[in-house]
Coordinates of C-alpha atoms in Angstrom, one line a residue:
M90 CA 122.0 157.0 82.2
K91 CA 118.6 155.6 81.8
Q92 CA 119.6 153.8 78.6
L93 CA 122.7 152.3 80.3
L94 CA 120.5 151.0 83.1
L95 CA 118.1 149.5 80.7
W96 CA 121.0 147.9 78.8
L97 CA 122.4 146.4 82.0
I98 CA 119.0 145.0 82.9
G99 CA 118.7 143.5 79.4
V100 CA 122.2 141.9 79.7
A101 CA 121.3 140.4 83.0
L102 CA 118.0 139.0 81.7
G103 CA 119.9 137.6 78.7
V104 CA 122.4 135.9 81.0
V105 CA 119.5 134.4 83.1
V106 CA 117.8 133.2 80.0
L107 CA 121.0 131.7 78.6
L108 CA 121.8 130.0 81.9
A109 CA 118.2 128.7 82.1
A110 CA 118.6 127.4 78.5
V111 CA 121.9 125.7 79.3
L112 CA 120.4 124.2 82.4
G113 CA 117.4 123.0 80.4
V114 CA 119.6 121.4 77.8
S115 CA 121.9 119.9 80.4
Y116 CA 118.9 118.6 82.3
S117 CA 117.3 117.1 79.2
F118 CA 120.5 115.4 78.0
T119 CA 121.5 114.1 81.4
S120 CA 120.1 110.6 81.6
E121 CA 120.3 107.7 84.0
G122 CA 123.4 106.6 82.2
A123 CA 125.2 109.4 84.0
K124 CA 125.0 107.5 87.3
P125 CA 127.8 105.0 88.2
A126 CA 127.4 101.4 86.9
S127 CA 126.5 99.1 89.8
E128 CA 129.3 96.5 89.1
V129 CA 128.7 94.6 92.4
Q130 CA 129.4 90.9 92.5
F131 CA 128.9 88.2 95.2
A132 CA 130.5 84.8 94.8
G133 CA 131.4 85.8 91.2
Q134 CA 127.8 86.5 90.3
E135 CA 126.6 89.9 89.2
L136 CA 124.1 91.4 91.7
E137 CA 121.0 93.2 90.3
P138 CA 120.1 96.6 91.9
N139 CA 116.8 96.6 93.6
G140 CA 116.3 100.3 94.1
W141 CA 118.7 103.3 94.0
C142 CA 119.0 107.0 94.4
W143 CA 121.7 109.1 92.8
Q144 CA 122.4 112.9 92.6
V145 CA 124.2 113.7 89.4
P146 CA 126.0 117.1 89.2
L147 CA 125.0 119.6 86.5
L148 CA 126.5 122.9 85.4
G149 CA 129.9 122.1 86.9
G150 CA 128.4 120.9 90.1
Q151 CA 126.2 123.9 90.8
V152 CA 123.1 121.8 91.1
D153 CA 122.2 118.1 91.0
K154 CA 119.7 116.0 89.1
V155 CA 118.2 113.1 91.0
F156 CA 117.6 109.7 89.6
A157 CA 115.7 107.3 91.9
S158 CA 114.0 104.0 91.9
P159 CA 112.1 102.7 95.0
R160 CA 113.0 99.4 96.5
T161 CA 110.8 96.4 95.8
L162 CA 110.1 93.1 97.4
T163 CA 112.0 91.3 94.6
V164 CA 114.8 89.0 95.9
Q165 CA 117.5 87.8 93.5
K166 CA 118.2 84.1 93.7
L167 CA 121.9 83.1 93.4
G168 CA 121.5 79.3 93.9
V169 CA 123.9 77.0 95.7
L170 CA 127.3 78.4 96.8
Y171 CA 130.1 76.0 97.7
D172 CA 132.6 78.5 99.1
A173 CA 132.3 78.9 102.9
H174 CA 133.1 82.6 102.6
P175 CA 131.6 83.9 99.3
A176 CA 133.4 87.2 98.5
F177 CA 132.1 90.6 97.4
A178 CA 133.6 92.4 94.4
L179 CA 132.8 96.1 94.8
P180 CA 133.2 98.9 92.3
E181 CA 136.0 101.4 92.4
W182 CA 133.7 104.2 93.5
Y183 CA 132.5 102.2 96.6
S184 CA 132.9 104.1 99.9
Y185 CA 130.4 102.5 102.3
G186 CA 128.3 99.4 102.4
P187 CA 125.9 98.4 105.2
L188 CA 125.2 94.7 105.0
T189 CA 122.7 92.4 106.9
I190 CA 122.5 88.7 106.5
T191 CA 119.7 86.6 108.0
D192 CA 119.2 82.8 108.1
S193 CA 116.1 80.8 107.0
A194 CA 114.4 81.5 110.4
G195 CA 114.9 85.2 110.0
N196 CA 117.7 85.5 112.6
V197 CA 120.3 88.1 111.9
V198 CA 123.7 86.3 111.7
F199 CA 125.7 89.3 110.4
E200 CA 125.1 93.0 110.7
G201 CA 127.9 95.4 109.7
T202 CA 129.5 96.5 106.4
A203 CA 130.9 94.8 103.4
A204 CA 134.4 95.7 104.7
T205 CA 133.8 94.0 108.1
Y206 CA 132.3 91.0 106.4
D207 CA 135.8 89.9 105.5
D208 CA 136.3 88.3 108.9
F209 CA 132.8 86.7 109.1
L210 CA 132.2 83.0 109.3
F211 CA 128.7 81.6 108.5
P212 CA 127.3 79.7 111.5
A213 CA 126.3 76.7 109.4
N214 CA 125.4 75.5 105.9
G215 CA 121.9 76.4 104.9
D216 CA 119.7 79.1 103.3
Y217 CA 120.5 82.8 103.8
K218 CA 119.2 86.2 102.6
A219 CA 121.4 89.3 102.3
E220 CA 120.6 93.0 102.0
L221 CA 123.4 95.3 100.9
T222 CA 123.4 99.0 100.2
V223 CA 126.5 100.3 98.3
W224 CA 127.1 104.0 98.7
R225 CA 129.3 106.5 97.0
L226 CA 129.9 109.5 99.2
P227 CA 132.4 112.3 99.2
E228 CA 135.2 112.1 101.8
N229 CA 133.9 113.2 105.3
M230 CA 130.3 113.0 104.2
L231 CA 127.9 110.8 106.2
A232 CA 125.1 108.8 104.7
T233 CA 122.7 110.7 107.0
Q234 CA 123.6 113.9 105.2
F235 CA 122.4 112.6 101.8
E236 CA 119.2 114.4 100.6
G237 CA 117.9 112.1 97.9
G238 CA 114.6 112.7 96.3
S239 CA 112.2 111.7 93.6
T240 CA 113.2 111.0 90.0
G241 CA 113.9 114.3 88.1
E242 CA 114.1 116.5 91.1
L243 CA 116.8 119.2 91.1
R244 CA 118.6 119.8 94.3
Q245 CA 121.5 122.0 95.5
D246 CA 124.9 120.3 95.2
V247 CA 126.6 119.5 98.5
R248 CA 129.9 121.0 97.1
L249 CA 132.1 118.7 99.2
E250 CA 134.5 117.7 96.3
K251 CA 135.9 119.2 93.2
P252 CA 135.2 118.2 90.5
A253 CA 131.8 117.2 91.6
K254 CA 130.8 113.5 91.1
P255 CA 127.6 111.6 91.5
I256 CA 126.7 110.6 95.1
G257 CA 124.1 108.1 96.1
W258 CA 123.4 104.4 96.5
Y259 CA 122.3 101.1 95.0
Y260 CA 120.3 98.6 97.1
Y261 CA 120.6 94.8 96.6
S262 CA 118.5 91.9 98.0
F263 CA 119.5 88.3 97.3
R264 CA 119.2 84.8 98.5
F265 CA 121.6 81.8 98.4
T266 CA 122.1 78.3 99.8
L267 CA 125.5 77.7 101.4
Q268 CA 126.9 74.2 101.0
A269 CA 130.6 74.4 102.0
S270 CA 133.1 71.6 102.7
A271 CA 136.2 72.1 104.8
E272 CA 139.7 71.9 103.4
V273 CA 143.2 71.8 104.9
E274 CA 146.3 73.2 103.2
L275 CA 149.8 72.8 104.5
S276 CA 152.6 75.4 104.0
A277 CA 155.0 72.5 103.4
E278 CA 155.1 68.7 103.7
R279 CA 158.8 68.7 104.9
M280 CA 160.6 70.6 107.6
E281 CA 164.0 70.4 109.3
Q282 CA 164.2 69.9 113.0
G283 CA 163.6 73.3 114.6
G284 CA 161.2 74.4 111.9
T285 CA 157.5 74.9 111.6
V286 CA 154.7 74.0 109.2
A287 CA 151.4 76.0 109.0
A288 CA 148.0 74.5 108.4
A289 CA 145.3 76.7 106.9
F290 CA 141.7 75.7 107.3
T291 CA 139.2 77.0 104.6
G292 CA 135.7 76.1 103.6
M293 CA 134.6 76.0 107.3
V294 CA 131.4 77.2 108.8
G295 CA 130.6 77.6 112.5
E296 CA 132.7 78.8 115.4
T297 CA 134.1 75.4 116.5
A298 CA 137.9 75.3 116.2
P299 CA 139.4 72.5 114.2
M300 CA 141.2 69.8 116.2
V301 CA 144.8 68.9 115.4
E302 CA 146.4 65.6 116.6
T303 CA 150.1 64.8 116.1
D304 CA 153.0 63.4 118.0
L305 CA 155.0 66.6 117.1
G306 CA 153.3 68.6 119.9
N307 CA 150.2 70.1 121.3
V308 CA 148.8 72.2 118.4
Q309 CA 145.8 74.6 118.7
A310 CA 144.0 76.3 115.9
V311 CA 143.1 80.0 116.0
R312 CA 140.7 82.1 113.9
L313 CA 142.6 84.1 111.3
G314 CA 140.6 86.2 108.8
S315 CA 137.8 84.2 107.3
G316 CA 139.3 80.9 108.3
W317 CA 141.5 79.2 110.9
R318 CA 145.3 78.6 111.2
A319 CA 147.4 76.2 113.2
Y320 CA 151.2 75.9 113.5
I321 CA 153.0 72.6 113.8
P322 CA 156.5 72.5 115.3
A323 CA 159.4 70.2 114.8
A324 CA 161.5 70.4 118.0
Y325 CA 165.3 70.1 118.0
N326 CA 164.9 66.4 118.9
A327 CA 161.8 65.6 116.9
A328 CA 162.1 62.1 115.4
A329 CA 163.2 62.2 111.8
G330 CA 160.9 60.7 109.2
A331 CA 157.1 60.9 108.4
H332 CA 154.6 62.0 111.0
E333 CA 150.9 61.7 110.7
V334 CA 148.8 64.7 111.5
T335 CA 145.0 64.3 111.9
F336 CA 142.8 67.3 111.4
T337 CA 139.1 67.1 112.5
V338 CA 137.2 69.9 110.8
G339 CA 133.4 70.3 111.1
G340 CA 132.9 66.6 111.7
E341 CA 135.2 65.7 108.8
T342 CA 138.6 64.0 109.3
V343 CA 141.6 64.7 107.1
V344 CA 145.0 63.0 107.6
K345 CA 148.2 64.4 106.2
K346 CA 151.8 63.5 106.6
I347 CA 154.7 65.8 107.4
T348 CA 158.3 64.6 107.0
V349 CA 160.9 65.8 109.6
I350 CA 164.4 66.1 108.2
P351 CA 167.3 65.6 110.6
K352 CA 169.7 68.6 111.2
D353 CA 173.2 68.5 112.6
F354 CA 173.4 71.4 115.1
G355 CA 176.9 70.6 116.1
T356 CA 178.4 70.5 119.6
V357 CA 179.6 73.1 122.1
E358 CA 182.0 72.9 125.1
I359 CA 180.5 74.2 128.3
E360 CA 181.6 74.3 131.9
D361 CA 180.1 72.0 134.4
E362 CA 177.2 73.8 136.1
P363 CA 176.1 73.2 139.7
E364 CA 172.8 71.3 140.3
A365 CA 169.8 73.5 141.0
S366 CA 168.0 73.0 144.2
E367 CA 164.7 71.1 144.3
A368 CA 163.0 74.3 145.5
A369 CA 164.3 76.3 142.5
N370 CA 163.2 73.5 140.1
T371 CA 159.7 73.3 141.7
E372 CA 159.2 77.1 141.5
F373 CA 160.2 77.1 137.8
R374 CA 157.8 74.2 137.0
N375 CA 154.9 75.8 138.8
A376 CA 155.5 79.2 137.1
V377 CA 156.5 78.3 133.6
W378 CA 155.3 74.8 132.7
P379 CA 151.5 75.7 132.9
L380 CA 152.1 78.3 130.1
Y381 CA 152.9 75.5 127.7
E382 CA 149.3 74.3 127.7
Q383 CA 147.5 77.7 128.0
P384 CA 144.8 78.3 125.4
A385 CA 146.1 79.9 122.3
R386 CA 145.1 83.6 121.8
E387 CA 144.7 85.4 118.5
K388 CA 147.7 86.0 116.3
L389 CA 149.6 89.1 117.5
W390 CA 152.9 89.1 115.5
S391 CA 153.4 90.5 112.0
G392 CA 156.5 89.9 110.0
G393 CA 159.8 88.6 111.3
F394 CA 160.9 88.5 115.0
A395 CA 163.7 90.6 116.4
C396 CA 166.6 89.2 118.4
P397 CA 166.1 90.3 122.0
A398 CA 169.7 91.5 122.2
E399 CA 171.0 93.9 119.6
N400 CA 174.7 93.2 120.4
Y401 CA 175.6 89.7 121.3
M402 CA 177.9 86.7 120.9
T403 CA 176.4 83.2 120.8
L404 CA 177.6 81.0 123.6
V405 CA 175.3 78.0 123.3
D406 CA 173.2 77.7 120.2
F407 CA 169.8 76.0 119.7
G408 CA 170.0 72.3 119.2
Q409 CA 173.8 72.0 120.0
T410 CA 174.9 69.0 121.9
K411 CA 176.5 70.2 125.1
V412 CA 179.9 68.7 125.9
T413 CA 181.4 68.9 129.5
G414 CA 184.8 67.6 130.2
G415 CA 184.9 65.5 127.0
K416 CA 181.5 63.9 127.8
Q417 CA 178.5 64.6 125.6
G418 CA 175.3 65.6 127.3
S419 CA 171.9 66.7 126.2
K420 CA 171.0 68.9 123.3
S421 CA 170.1 72.5 124.0
N422 CA 166.5 73.6 123.5
S423 CA 167.4 77.2 124.0
T424 CA 170.1 79.7 122.9
K425 CA 172.5 81.4 125.3
L426 CA 173.9 84.8 124.2
Y427 CA 176.8 86.8 125.7
T428 CA 175.4 90.3 126.0
I429 CA 176.3 93.8 127.2
P430 CA 175.1 94.5 130.7
G431 CA 172.6 97.4 130.8
D432 CA 171.6 97.1 127.1
P433 CA 167.8 96.9 126.6
C434 CA 166.3 93.4 126.2
R435 CA 163.8 93.8 123.4
A436 CA 160.4 92.1 122.8
P437 CA 160.9 89.8 119.8
A438 CA 157.4 90.6 118.4
N439 CA 154.1 92.0 119.4
G440 CA 152.5 90.2 122.3
V441 CA 151.2 90.1 125.8
V442 CA 153.5 89.6 128.9
V443 CA 152.2 86.5 130.7
L444 CA 155.1 86.2 133.1
A445 CA 157.5 88.8 134.5
R446 CA 159.2 87.9 137.8
N447 CA 162.4 86.8 139.4
L448 CA 162.8 83.0 139.6
A449 CA 165.5 81.2 141.6
L450 CA 166.4 79.0 138.6
T451 CA 166.4 81.5 135.7
G452 CA 166.7 84.9 137.4
N453 CA 164.6 87.8 136.1
T454 CA 162.3 86.1 133.6
V455 CA 159.9 87.5 131.0
V456 CA 157.5 85.3 128.9
I457 CA 155.6 87.0 126.0
D458 CA 152.6 85.3 124.4
H459 CA 152.6 86.2 120.6
G460 CA 149.4 84.3 119.9
C461 CA 148.6 80.9 118.2
G462 CA 150.5 79.1 120.9
M463 CA 153.8 81.0 120.1
R464 CA 155.6 82.3 123.1
S465 CA 159.1 83.7 123.8
Y466 CA 160.9 82.8 127.1
L467 CA 163.7 85.3 128.1
Y468 CA 165.8 84.3 131.1
G469 CA 168.6 86.0 133.1
L470 CA 167.7 89.7 132.7
D471 CA 169.4 92.2 135.0
A472 CA 166.2 94.1 135.6
L473 CA 162.5 94.0 134.5
S474 CA 160.6 96.9 133.0
V475 CA 157.2 95.3 132.2
S476 CA 154.5 93.6 134.2
E477 CA 152.2 90.6 133.6
G478 CA 149.2 91.4 131.4
Q479 CA 151.0 94.3 129.7
S480 CA 150.9 94.5 125.9
V481 CA 154.2 95.0 124.2
E482 CA 155.3 95.8 120.6
R483 CA 158.2 94.4 118.6
G484 CA 161.5 96.0 119.7
Q485 CA 160.1 97.5 123.0
A486 CA 162.3 97.2 126.0
V487 CA 161.0 94.6 128.5
G488 CA 164.0 94.9 130.8
A489 CA 167.8 95.3 130.9
L490 CA 170.3 92.7 129.9
G491 CA 172.9 91.2 132.2
E492 CA 176.1 89.4 131.1
D493 CA 174.2 86.7 129.3
L494 CA 170.7 86.0 128.1
T495 CA 169.0 82.7 127.5
M496 CA 166.1 82.8 125.0
D497 CA 163.7 79.9 124.2
F498 CA 161.0 80.2 121.6
K499 CA 158.2 77.6 121.9
L500 CA 155.1 76.6 120.1
G501 CA 153.1 75.1 122.9
S502 CA 155.8 73.0 124.8
K503 CA 158.1 72.5 121.8
S504 CA 161.2 74.7 121.3
I505 CA 161.9 75.9 117.7
N506 CA 164.9 77.4 116.0
P507 CA 165.0 81.2 116.8
W508 CA 167.1 82.1 113.9
L509 CA 164.4 81.1 111.5
L510 CA 162.1 83.5 113.2
F511 CA 164.6 86.3 112.9
Q512 CA 164.9 85.5 109.2
T513 CA 161.1 85.5 108.6
S514 CA 161.5 81.9 107.5
G515 CA 159.1 79.0 107.9
G516 CA 155.4 78.3 108.4
L517 CA 154.8 81.1 110.9
F518 CA 155.0 83.6 108.1
W519 CA 153.1 81.7 105.4
K520 CA 149.9 83.5 104.2
E521 CA 150.5 85.6 107.3
N522 CA 147.4 87.8 107.1
G523 CA 144.8 85.4 105.8

């Protein structure tokens, strides 16, 4: 019995010695090359790490070996950058990146992460300093839980992932001079009556919105991603031919031409309608017309619009010339649908309800602001189920349909072809998310 006990003790000691030897060999042969490569770029230039701390797993993740280098006062100089929004290229292992950018006076102009930097615009051209820490952390681990330590120190592995991988960070400090120049790009140079053209503004600094002047309508630019976007309409009756559009961007003026192509919308026979009372017209003007000139809010729609009625027959189409008793009248800026009473009237796209009330001229009326000056006007509902100020999503019921629905889609005060919206066609969907 005594001999068996001695033998077991000897085996246990042998295992301990073997494990110690394995750990020693693993420790000796694990070098700084075991930590992830930095591989961080800014504006296409490789950033040089200025301090790091990494815990590299040993023995199948049972313990970690720490490699560390303290931060220094060295600042990498990147020179002059001409892109208004120099981009980061981050390694595949990146999980978290606190970033601070200061101007030449030491004022913080950005404090967030490399991810939230995507929507940042520099306030002006000039000199800047940036400090970035790029972390690799297991899922659900916070940076505050990281132990770290001095070079060569062994620590217990956090055991939050299998197989275990290095965790830690690289720190970067760099300076650059921003010298950007604004540019304007159009989605197209030609559009049919009823269509839209988008203008993307890049290379801009500052928070001042670009100005757009054109006889095609009142156009407002809105921040979108790291730039600005504006949408230019061609109404059903927009003059065919070339139209000058003047863009004022950061003190610079750019003039471009957009050609409007005529479109034959056809004619439609309608019955003579009684004249509306002056009181009804005045109520409508006071309630609806001010919406045409309201400041444009941020873009809220994504993807194509939905027709407000799922089951319908077209009675009067957009752009059609109305004929009454053989006499031609005006063109229609809206679309009138024959609908099934009681069916839901759907929000065409995400937006905010800016009008929901009964008007003598148009009955139960809902107006939804989709952002960037784009609004849908829905007239003649049997009942309303939303209120002003309420946010709605594409396809959400905003009321119940009656026997017919009149829908009008406007950019500012200019009506555009709704069928293009339902087909995800035209400038409203160009470079939609950036």
